[in-house]
PDB file of C-alpha atoms in Angstrom:
ATOM      1  CA  MET A  18      21.511  26.042 -20.011  1.00 66.00           C
ATOM      2  CA  ASN A  19      22.189  22.785 -18.223  1.00 86.00           C
ATOM      3  CA  HIS A  20      24.382  20.202 -19.922  1.00 94.00           C
ATOM      4  CA  LEU A  21      24.236  16.477 -19.210  1.00 96.00           C
ATOM      5  CA  LEU A  22      27.469  14.443 -19.324  1.00 97.00           C
ATOM      6  CA  ILE A  23      27.370  10.650 -19.022  1.00 98.00           C
ATOM      7  CA  ILE A  24      30.652   8.947 -18.090  1.00 98.00           C
ATOM      8  CA  ALA A  25      30.605   5.145 -17.981  1.00 98.00           C
ATOM      9  CA  HIS A  26      32.417   1.966 -18.916  1.00 98.00           C
ATOM     10  CA  THR A  27      32.489   1.465 -22.675  1.00 98.00           C
ATOM     11  CA  PRO A  28      30.005   1.240 -24.455  1.00 98.00           C
ATOM     12  CA  LEU A  29      27.453   2.142 -21.776  1.00 98.00           C
ATOM     13  CA  ALA A  30      27.790   5.948 -21.868  1.00 98.00           C
ATOM     14  CA  SER A  31      27.203   6.139 -25.619  1.00 98.00           C
ATOM     15  CA  ALA A  32      24.388   3.597 -25.445  1.00 98.00           C
ATOM     16  CA  LEU A  33      22.614   5.539 -22.691  1.00 98.00           C
ATOM     17  CA  ARG A  34      23.007   8.791 -24.654  1.00 98.00           C
ATOM     18  CA  HIS A  35      21.619   7.130 -27.757  1.00 98.00           C
ATOM     19  CA  ALA A  36      18.649   5.698 -25.840  1.00 98.00           C
ATOM     20  CA  THR A  37      17.927   9.080 -24.247  1.00 98.00           C
ATOM     21  CA  LEU A  38      18.031  10.826 -27.621  1.00 98.00           C
ATOM     22  CA  HIS A  39      15.446   8.346 -28.898  1.00 98.00           C
ATOM     23  CA  THR A  40      12.920  10.239 -26.757  1.00 97.00           C
ATOM     24  CA  TYR A  41      14.624  13.652 -26.702  1.00 98.00           C
ATOM     25  CA  PRO A  42      16.316  14.059 -30.129  1.00 98.00           C
ATOM     26  CA  GLU A  43      16.197  17.844 -29.789  1.00 97.00           C
ATOM     27  CA  LEU A  44      18.717  17.615 -26.914  1.00 97.00           C
ATOM     28  CA  ALA A  45      21.577  16.200 -28.989  1.00 97.00           C
ATOM     29  CA  ASP A  46      23.711  19.282 -28.281  1.00 94.00           C
ATOM     30  CA  ALA A  47      22.878  19.221 -24.561  1.00 94.00           C
ATOM     31  CA  ILE A  48      23.900  15.612 -23.839  1.00 96.00           C
ATOM     32  CA  SER A  49      27.450  14.281 -24.089  1.00 96.00           C
ATOM     33  CA  ALA A  50      28.830  10.819 -23.420  1.00 97.00           C
ATOM     34  CA  TYR A  51      32.300   9.556 -22.671  1.00 97.00           C
ATOM     35  CA  ASP A  52      33.027   5.837 -22.764  1.00 98.00           C
ATOM     36  CA  VAL A  53      35.943   4.933 -20.500  1.00 98.00           C
ATOM     37  CA  GLN A  54      38.165   2.398 -22.248  1.00 97.00           C
ATOM     38  CA  PRO A  55      39.828  -0.315 -20.131  1.00 96.00           C
ATOM     39  CA  GLN A  56      43.349   0.656 -21.208  1.00 96.00           C
ATOM     40  CA  ASP A  57      43.012   4.407 -20.516  1.00 96.00           C
ATOM     41  CA  SER A  58      44.139   6.003 -17.289  1.00 96.00           C
ATOM     42  CA  ARG A  59      41.850   8.262 -15.292  1.00 96.00           C
ATOM     43  CA  GLU A  60      44.103  11.214 -16.114  1.00 97.00           C
ATOM     44  CA  ILE A  61      43.888  10.578 -19.854  1.00 97.00           C
ATOM     45  CA  CYS A  62      40.103  10.237 -19.703  1.00 97.00           C
ATOM     46  CA  THR A  63      39.702  13.416 -17.670  1.00 97.00           C
ATOM     47  CA  GLN A  64      41.947  15.380 -20.030  1.00 96.00           C
ATOM     48  CA  CYS A  65      40.077  14.060 -23.081  1.00 95.00           C
ATOM     49  CA  ILE A  66      36.758  15.150 -21.630  1.00 96.00           C
ATOM     50  CA  LEU A  67      38.004  18.617 -20.721  1.00 94.00           C
ATOM     51  CA  ASP A  68      39.851  19.130 -24.033  1.00 91.00           C
ATOM     52  CA  GLU A  69      37.793  17.314 -26.638  1.00 85.00           C
ATOM     53  CA  LEU A  70      34.160  17.473 -25.556  1.00 80.00           C
ATOM     54  CA  GLN A  71      34.200  21.273 -25.479  1.00 79.00           C
ATOM     55  CA  LEU A  72      31.488  21.373 -22.861  1.00 78.00           C
ATOM     56  CA  PRO A  73      29.437  24.532 -23.209  1.00 74.00           C
ATOM     57  CA  PRO A  74      29.452  27.123 -20.442  1.00 72.00           C
ATOM     58  CA  GLY A  75      26.709  26.739 -17.898  1.00 79.00           C
ATOM     59  CA  GLU A  76      25.683  24.229 -15.330  1.00 91.00           C
ATOM     60  CA  LEU A  77      26.796  20.635 -15.673  1.00 95.00           C
ATOM     61  CA  LEU A  78      25.031  17.479 -14.515  1.00 97.00           C
ATOM     62  CA  LEU A  79      27.450  14.548 -14.515  1.00 97.00           C
ATOM     63  CA  CYS A  80      26.258  10.951 -14.322  1.00 98.00           C
ATOM     64  CA  SER A  81      28.593   7.990 -13.827  1.00 98.00           C
ATOM     65  CA  ASP A  82      27.826   4.295 -13.730  1.00 98.00           C
ATOM     66  CA  VAL A  83      29.489   2.657 -10.703  1.00 97.00           C
ATOM     67  CA  PHE A  84      30.602   4.298  -7.472  1.00 97.00           C
ATOM     68  CA  GLY A  85      34.283   3.646  -6.857  1.00 96.00           C
ATOM     69  CA  ALA A  86      35.081   2.584 -10.428  1.00 97.00           C
ATOM     70  CA  SER A  87      37.249   4.487 -12.904  1.00 97.00           C
ATOM     71  CA  PRO A  88      34.353   6.328 -14.615  1.00 98.00           C
ATOM     72  CA  HIS A  89      33.246   7.624 -11.225  1.00 98.00           C
ATOM     73  CA  PHE A  90      36.727   8.939 -10.423  1.00 98.00           C
ATOM     74  CA  VAL A  91      36.952  10.531 -13.873  1.00 98.00           C
ATOM     75  CA  ALA A  92      33.585  12.205 -13.288  1.00 97.00           C
ATOM     76  CA  GLN A  93      34.827  13.477  -9.910  1.00 97.00           C
ATOM     77  CA  ALA A  94      37.905  14.972 -11.566  1.00 96.00           C
ATOM     78  CA  VAL A  95      35.760  16.663 -14.219  1.00 96.00           C
ATOM     79  CA  GLN A  96      33.483  17.979 -11.482  1.00 95.00           C
ATOM     80  CA  GLU A  97      36.483  19.389  -9.594  1.00 94.00           C
ATOM     81  CA  ALA A  98      37.779  21.088 -12.748  1.00 92.00           C
ATOM     82  CA  ARG A  99      34.478  22.239 -14.206  1.00 91.00           C
ATOM     83  CA  GLY A 100      31.929  22.300 -11.375  1.00 91.00           C
ATOM     84  CA  GLY A 101      28.468  20.816 -11.455  1.00 94.00           C
ATOM     85  CA  VAL A 102      26.592  18.036  -9.709  1.00 96.00           C
ATOM     86  CA  LEU A 103      27.631  14.373  -9.892  1.00 97.00           C
ATOM     87  CA  LEU A 104      25.184  11.476  -9.624  1.00 98.00           C
ATOM     88  CA  THR A 105      26.429   7.904  -9.708  1.00 98.00           C
ATOM     89  CA  GLY A 106      24.533   4.721 -10.551  1.00 98.00           C
ATOM     90  CA  VAL A 107      23.211   6.129 -13.817  1.00 98.00           C
ATOM     91  CA  ASN A 108      20.264   4.408 -15.462  1.00 98.00           C
ATOM     92  CA  LEU A 109      17.844   5.307 -18.232  1.00 98.00           C
ATOM     93  CA  PRO A 110      15.004   6.467 -15.942  1.00 98.00           C
ATOM     94  CA  MET A 111      17.472   8.888 -14.308  1.00 98.00           C
ATOM     95  CA  LEU A 112      18.440  10.351 -17.675  1.00 98.00           C
ATOM     96  CA  MET A 113      14.847  10.620 -18.859  1.00 98.00           C
ATOM     97  CA  ARG A 114      13.941  12.534 -15.714  1.00 98.00           C
ATOM     98  CA  ALA A 115      16.985  14.789 -16.128  1.00 98.00           C
ATOM     99  CA  CYS A 116      15.821  15.630 -19.641  1.00 97.00           C
ATOM    100  CA  CYS A 117      12.191  16.084 -18.668  1.00 96.00           C
ATOM    101  CA  TYR A 118      13.169  18.663 -16.039  1.00 97.00           C
ATOM    102  CA  ARG A 119      16.050  20.284 -17.946  1.00 95.00           C
ATOM    103  CA  GLU A 120      14.729  23.818 -17.409  1.00 94.00           C
ATOM    104  CA  LEU A 121      14.952  23.585 -13.619  1.00 95.00           C
ATOM    105  CA  PRO A 122      17.939  24.983 -11.729  1.00 95.00           C
ATOM    106  CA  LEU A 123      20.738  22.438 -11.537  1.00 95.00           C
ATOM    107  CA  ALA A 124      20.187  21.360  -7.911  1.00 96.00           C
ATOM    108  CA  GLU A 125      16.481  20.714  -8.533  1.00 97.00           C
ATOM    109  CA  ARG A 126      17.170  18.961 -11.824  1.00 97.00           C
ATOM    110  CA  ALA A 127      19.720  16.717 -10.109  1.00 97.00           C
ATOM    111  CA  GLN A 128      17.206  15.799  -7.397  1.00 98.00           C
ATOM    112  CA  LYS A 129      14.530  14.989  -9.995  1.00 98.00           C
ATOM    113  CA  ALA A 130      17.046  12.812 -11.860  1.00 98.00           C
ATOM    114  CA  LEU A 131      18.074  11.035  -8.654  1.00 98.00           C
ATOM    115  CA  ASP A 132      14.431  10.399  -7.757  1.00 98.00           C
ATOM    116  CA  GLY A 133      13.719   9.092 -11.256  1.00 97.00           C
ATOM    117  CA  GLY A 134      16.677   6.734 -11.123  1.00 97.00           C
ATOM    118  CA  GLN A 135      15.616   5.311  -7.783  1.00 97.00           C
ATOM    119  CA  GLN A 136      11.930   5.065  -8.693  1.00 97.00           C
ATOM    120  CA  GLY A 137      12.825   3.327 -11.956  1.00 96.00           C
ATOM    121  CA  ILE A 138      14.037   0.272 -10.044  1.00 95.00           C
ATOM    122  CA  MET A 139      11.252  -2.022  -8.910  1.00 94.00           C
ATOM    123  CA  GLN A 140      10.450  -5.691  -8.491  1.00 94.00           C
ATOM    124  CA  MET A 141       7.543  -6.881 -10.579  1.00 93.00           C
ATOM    125  CA  GLU A 142       5.084  -9.451  -9.263  1.00 93.00           C
ATOM    126  CA  GLN A 143       3.965 -12.384 -11.392  1.00 90.00           C
TER     127      GLN A 143
END
């Protein structure tokens, strides 16, 4: 089973998880969130995720908020330790797509999530 891990600046990760579970409440055990606190080092955050979240075995889809920011580097460290696919620039359409296609193999699920995140950004005309 694929697991989805959201790593973002506090309180964004938890808020995105909560919003995703509004539509997919049955996936509560398959979606985790880690809010990076401003005072915590990358090493502390990485260790907390690996020790405390008790990620289930299986494939892991990691989503972080901002490329080059601490949550992104934490997600990279988790990916190095645990494996999986990392997408950065997380948004709600990306997470919804990841949940909608959760039964796909990880690489395909990641591509669907990436497409959903990109397609969810649009300029509206008046």
